[in-house]
PDB file of C-alpha atoms in Angstrom:
ATOM      1  CA  GLN S 561     -12.186 -15.024 -10.516  1.00 93.00           C
ATOM      2  CA  VAL S 562      -9.154 -14.183  -8.421  1.00 96.00           C
ATOM      3  CA  GLN S 563      -6.338 -12.967 -10.315  1.00 97.00           C
ATOM      4  CA  LEU S 564      -3.243 -11.344  -9.277  1.00 98.00           C
ATOM      5  CA  VAL S 565      -0.723  -9.998 -11.964  1.00 98.00           C
ATOM      6  CA  GLU S 566       2.499  -8.733 -11.167  1.00 98.00           C
ATOM      7  CA  SER S 567       4.418  -5.907 -13.531  1.00 98.00           C
ATOM      8  CA  GLY S 568       7.594  -3.986 -14.020  1.00 98.00           C
ATOM      9  CA  GLY S 569      10.169  -6.721 -13.541  1.00 97.00           C
ATOM     10  CA  GLY S 570      13.301  -6.924 -15.751  1.00 97.00           C
ATOM     11  CA  LEU S 571      16.906  -6.631 -15.758  1.00 98.00           C
ATOM     12  CA  VAL S 572      18.388  -3.573 -13.734  1.00 98.00           C
ATOM     13  CA  GLN S 573      22.360  -3.075 -13.410  1.00 98.00           C
ATOM     14  CA  ALA S 574      23.511  -3.747  -9.316  1.00 98.00           C
ATOM     15  CA  GLY S 575      22.463  -0.543  -7.370  1.00 98.00           C
ATOM     16  CA  GLY S 576      19.732   0.489  -9.547  1.00 98.00           C
ATOM     17  CA  SER S 577      15.688   0.592  -9.014  1.00 98.00           C
ATOM     18  CA  LEU S 578      12.966  -1.238 -10.175  1.00 98.00           C
ATOM     19  CA  ARG S 579       9.087  -0.697  -8.778  1.00 98.00           C
ATOM     20  CA  LEU S 580       6.925  -4.030  -9.234  1.00 98.00           C
ATOM     21  CA  SER S 581       3.128  -3.554  -9.201  1.00 98.00           C
ATOM     22  CA  CYS S 582       0.301  -6.403  -8.313  1.00 98.00           C
ATOM     23  CA  ALA S 583      -2.949  -5.846 -10.013  1.00 98.00           C
ATOM     24  CA  ALA S 584      -5.870  -7.273  -8.359  1.00 98.00           C
ATOM     25  CA  SER S 585      -9.041  -8.671  -9.559  1.00 98.00           C
ATOM     26  CA  GLY S 586     -12.314 -10.674  -8.346  1.00 97.00           C
ATOM     27  CA  PHE S 587     -11.512 -10.331  -4.280  1.00 97.00           C
ATOM     28  CA  THR S 588     -12.189  -7.209  -1.708  1.00 97.00           C
ATOM     29  CA  PHE S 589      -8.857  -6.271  -1.906  1.00 98.00           C
ATOM     30  CA  SER S 590      -9.217  -3.357   0.539  1.00 98.00           C
ATOM     31  CA  ARG S 591      -9.865  -6.255   3.260  1.00 97.00           C
ATOM     32  CA  TYR S 592      -6.704  -8.378   2.470  1.00 98.00           C
ATOM     33  CA  ASN S 593      -3.099  -8.399   3.447  1.00 98.00           C
ATOM     34  CA  MET S 594      -0.519  -8.124   1.138  1.00 98.00           C
ATOM     35  CA  VAL S 595       2.838  -9.532   0.711  1.00 98.00           C
ATOM     36  CA  TRP S 596       5.871 -10.010  -1.782  1.00 98.00           C
ATOM     37  CA  PHE S 597       7.961 -13.275  -2.016  1.00 98.00           C
ATOM     38  CA  ARG S 598      11.035 -13.926  -4.103  1.00 98.00           C
ATOM     39  CA  GLN S 599      12.609 -17.169  -4.987  1.00 98.00           C
ATOM     40  CA  GLY S 600      15.966 -17.449  -6.303  1.00 97.00           C
ATOM     41  CA  PRO S 601      17.850 -20.190  -8.200  1.00 94.00           C
ATOM     42  CA  GLY S 602      18.328 -23.425  -6.087  1.00 94.00           C
ATOM     43  CA  LYS S 603      16.784 -20.909  -3.090  1.00 96.00           C
ATOM     44  CA  ASP S 604      12.899 -21.619  -1.127  1.00 96.00           C
ATOM     45  CA  ARG S 605      11.029 -19.071  -1.736  1.00 96.00           C
ATOM     46  CA  GLU S 606      11.327 -16.393   1.095  1.00 96.00           C
ATOM     47  CA  PHE S 607       8.883 -13.513   1.898  1.00 96.00           C
ATOM     48  CA  VAL S 608      10.436 -10.176   1.300  1.00 98.00           C
ATOM     49  CA  ALA S 609       7.361  -7.203   2.511  1.00 98.00           C
ATOM     50  CA  GLY S 610       4.315  -6.895   3.352  1.00 98.00           C
ATOM     51  CA  ILE S 611       1.433  -4.455   3.568  1.00 98.00           C
ATOM     52  CA  ARG S 612      -1.785  -5.362   5.861  1.00 98.00           C
ATOM     53  CA  TRP S 613      -5.149  -3.924   4.983  1.00 97.00           C
ATOM     54  CA  ASN S 614      -4.548  -1.416   7.917  1.00 97.00           C
ATOM     55  CA  PHE S 615      -1.495   0.136   6.017  1.00 98.00           C
ATOM     56  CA  GLU S 616       1.437  -1.692   8.723  1.00 98.00           C
ATOM     57  CA  THR S 617       4.403  -2.664   7.034  1.00 98.00           C
ATOM     58  CA  ARG S 618       6.562  -5.267   7.621  1.00 97.00           C
ATOM     59  CA  TYR S 619      10.133  -6.339   6.106  1.00 98.00           C
ATOM     60  CA  VAL S 620      12.782  -8.849   5.708  1.00 97.00           C
ATOM     61  CA  ASP S 621      15.640  -7.604   7.586  1.00 98.00           C
ATOM     62  CA  SER S 622      18.068  -7.714   4.237  1.00 98.00           C
ATOM     63  CA  VAL S 623      16.065  -4.993   2.479  1.00 98.00           C
ATOM     64  CA  LYS S 624      15.239  -2.820   5.224  1.00 98.00           C
ATOM     65  CA  GLY S 625      15.810   1.208   4.261  1.00 98.00           C
ATOM     66  CA  ARG S 626      16.144  -0.243   0.408  1.00 98.00           C
ATOM     67  CA  PHE S 627      12.454  -1.738  -0.283  1.00 98.00           C
ATOM     68  CA  THR S 628       9.055  -0.197   0.452  1.00 98.00           C
ATOM     69  CA  ILE S 629       5.573  -1.684  -0.319  1.00 98.00           C
ATOM     70  CA  THR S 630       2.725   0.379  -0.600  1.00 98.00           C
ATOM     71  CA  ARG S 631      -0.965   0.079  -1.696  1.00 98.00           C
ATOM     72  CA  ASP S 632      -3.869   1.520  -3.440  1.00 98.00           C
ATOM     73  CA  ASN S 633      -6.846   0.316  -3.015  1.00 98.00           C
ATOM     74  CA  ALA S 634      -8.638   2.490  -5.111  1.00 98.00           C
ATOM     75  CA  LYS S 635      -6.693   0.756  -7.794  1.00 98.00           C
ATOM     76  CA  MET S 636      -6.778  -2.710  -6.315  1.00 98.00           C
ATOM     77  CA  THR S 637      -2.993  -2.648  -6.808  1.00 98.00           C
ATOM     78  CA  VAL S 638      -0.221  -2.946  -4.378  1.00 98.00           C
ATOM     79  CA  TYR S 639       4.014  -2.147  -5.235  1.00 98.00           C
ATOM     80  CA  LEU S 640       7.415  -3.306  -4.237  1.00 98.00           C
ATOM     81  CA  GLN S 641       9.719   0.045  -5.037  1.00 98.00           C
ATOM     82  CA  MET S 642      13.183  -1.582  -4.874  1.00 98.00           C
ATOM     83  CA  ASN S 643      16.162   0.503  -4.575  1.00 98.00           C
ATOM     84  CA  SER S 644      20.097   0.179  -4.353  1.00 98.00           C
ATOM     85  CA  LEU S 645      19.580  -3.611  -6.027  1.00 98.00           C
ATOM     86  CA  LYS S 646      22.347  -6.491  -5.475  1.00 98.00           C
ATOM     87  CA  PRO S 647      22.712  -9.191  -7.572  1.00 98.00           C
ATOM     88  CA  GLU S 648      21.792 -11.924  -5.210  1.00 97.00           C
ATOM     89  CA  GLU S 649      18.280 -10.592  -5.205  1.00 98.00           C
ATOM     90  CA  THR S 650      17.991 -11.645  -8.463  1.00 98.00           C
ATOM     91  CA  ALA S 651      14.787 -13.804  -8.210  1.00 98.00           C
ATOM     92  CA  ILE S 652      11.240 -14.149  -9.379  1.00 98.00           C
ATOM     93  CA  TYR S 653       9.121 -12.411  -7.726  1.00 98.00           C
ATOM     94  CA  TYR S 654       5.408 -13.171  -6.406  1.00 98.00           C
ATOM     95  CA  CYS S 655       2.725 -11.203  -5.315  1.00 98.00           C
ATOM     96  CA  ALA S 656      -0.021 -12.867  -2.699  1.00 97.00           C
ATOM     97  CA  ALA S 657      -2.485 -12.337  -0.917  1.00 97.00           C
ATOM     98  CA  GLY S 658      -4.480 -13.575   2.213  1.00 97.00           C
ATOM     99  CA  LEU S 659      -6.624 -12.576   5.218  1.00 96.00           C
ATOM    100  CA  SER S 660      -4.295 -13.369   8.207  1.00 96.00           C
ATOM    101  CA  PHE S 661      -1.170 -11.500   7.735  1.00 95.00           C
ATOM    102  CA  GLN S 662       0.569 -14.125   9.889  1.00 94.00           C
ATOM    103  CA  ARG S 663      -0.579 -16.971   7.772  1.00 93.00           C
ATOM    104  CA  LEU S 664       0.318 -15.253   4.493  1.00 92.00           C
ATOM    105  CA  MET S 665       3.521 -14.729   5.645  1.00 91.00           C
ATOM    106  CA  ASP S 666       4.467 -18.516   6.519  1.00 89.00           C
ATOM    107  CA  GLN S 667       2.377 -19.546   3.085  1.00 87.00           C
ATOM    108  CA  THR S 668      -0.215 -21.249   4.718  1.00 87.00           C
ATOM    109  CA  GLY S 669      -4.214 -21.205   5.030  1.00 83.00           C
ATOM    110  CA  GLU S 670      -6.148 -19.303   2.408  1.00 86.00           C
ATOM    111  CA  VAL S 671      -3.830 -17.467   0.142  1.00 94.00           C
ATOM    112  CA  TYR S 672      -4.130 -16.446  -3.685  1.00 96.00           C
ATOM    113  CA  TRP S 673      -1.220 -16.120  -5.705  1.00 96.00           C
ATOM    114  CA  GLY S 674       0.036 -14.183  -8.557  1.00 97.00           C
ATOM    115  CA  GLN S 675       2.429 -15.915 -11.554  1.00 97.00           C
ATOM    116  CA  GLY S 676       5.496 -14.228 -10.528  1.00 98.00           C
ATOM    117  CA  ILE S 677       7.711 -11.784 -12.530  1.00 98.00           C
ATOM    118  CA  GLN S 678      11.375 -12.246 -13.426  1.00 98.00           C
ATOM    119  CA  VAL S 679      13.617  -9.520 -11.724  1.00 98.00           C
ATOM    120  CA  THR S 680      17.455  -9.874 -12.527  1.00 98.00           C
ATOM    121  CA  VAL S 681      20.674  -8.348 -11.582  1.00 98.00           C
ATOM    122  CA  SER S 682      23.473  -7.623 -13.001  1.00 98.00           C
ATOM    123  CA  SER S 683      26.948  -7.184 -11.270  1.00 94.00           C
TER     124      SER S 683
END
C-alpha cells in the first residue's frame, strides 16, 4: 500500500522556522520525484518545492533562499526546511510523488498524495 505521511507542522511566529517531513512507503522511493505543495484558505493548491530522483531541486520564486528541500533515500523520507516564515504562507502542506517531475508539478498523471499537514504562521 502506497503511503505518504507528513509530520512536523504546527504553529510558528512570523520569521520563525519549521521542518516538515514526509515518510514514504509502498513504492520505489529512490526512483520517484518528490514535491511539496501548499493550499491556503480560499486559494488553489500551489507548487512549493521539488526534488528529482537525481537530487536536482526546484522552488517557487517566493521561497527561494528561505526553503530547502532534501531527501534521504535510505529513510524513504523527503524534508522541507522552511525559514523566515511569513503569515501568508499559512496553509496545508502536501507531500506528493511521481515518476515525471513536470507532471508532478502540474498535478497530472500518476501522482501519490499525502494527507496534508497544517502550518500556521502568526503575525
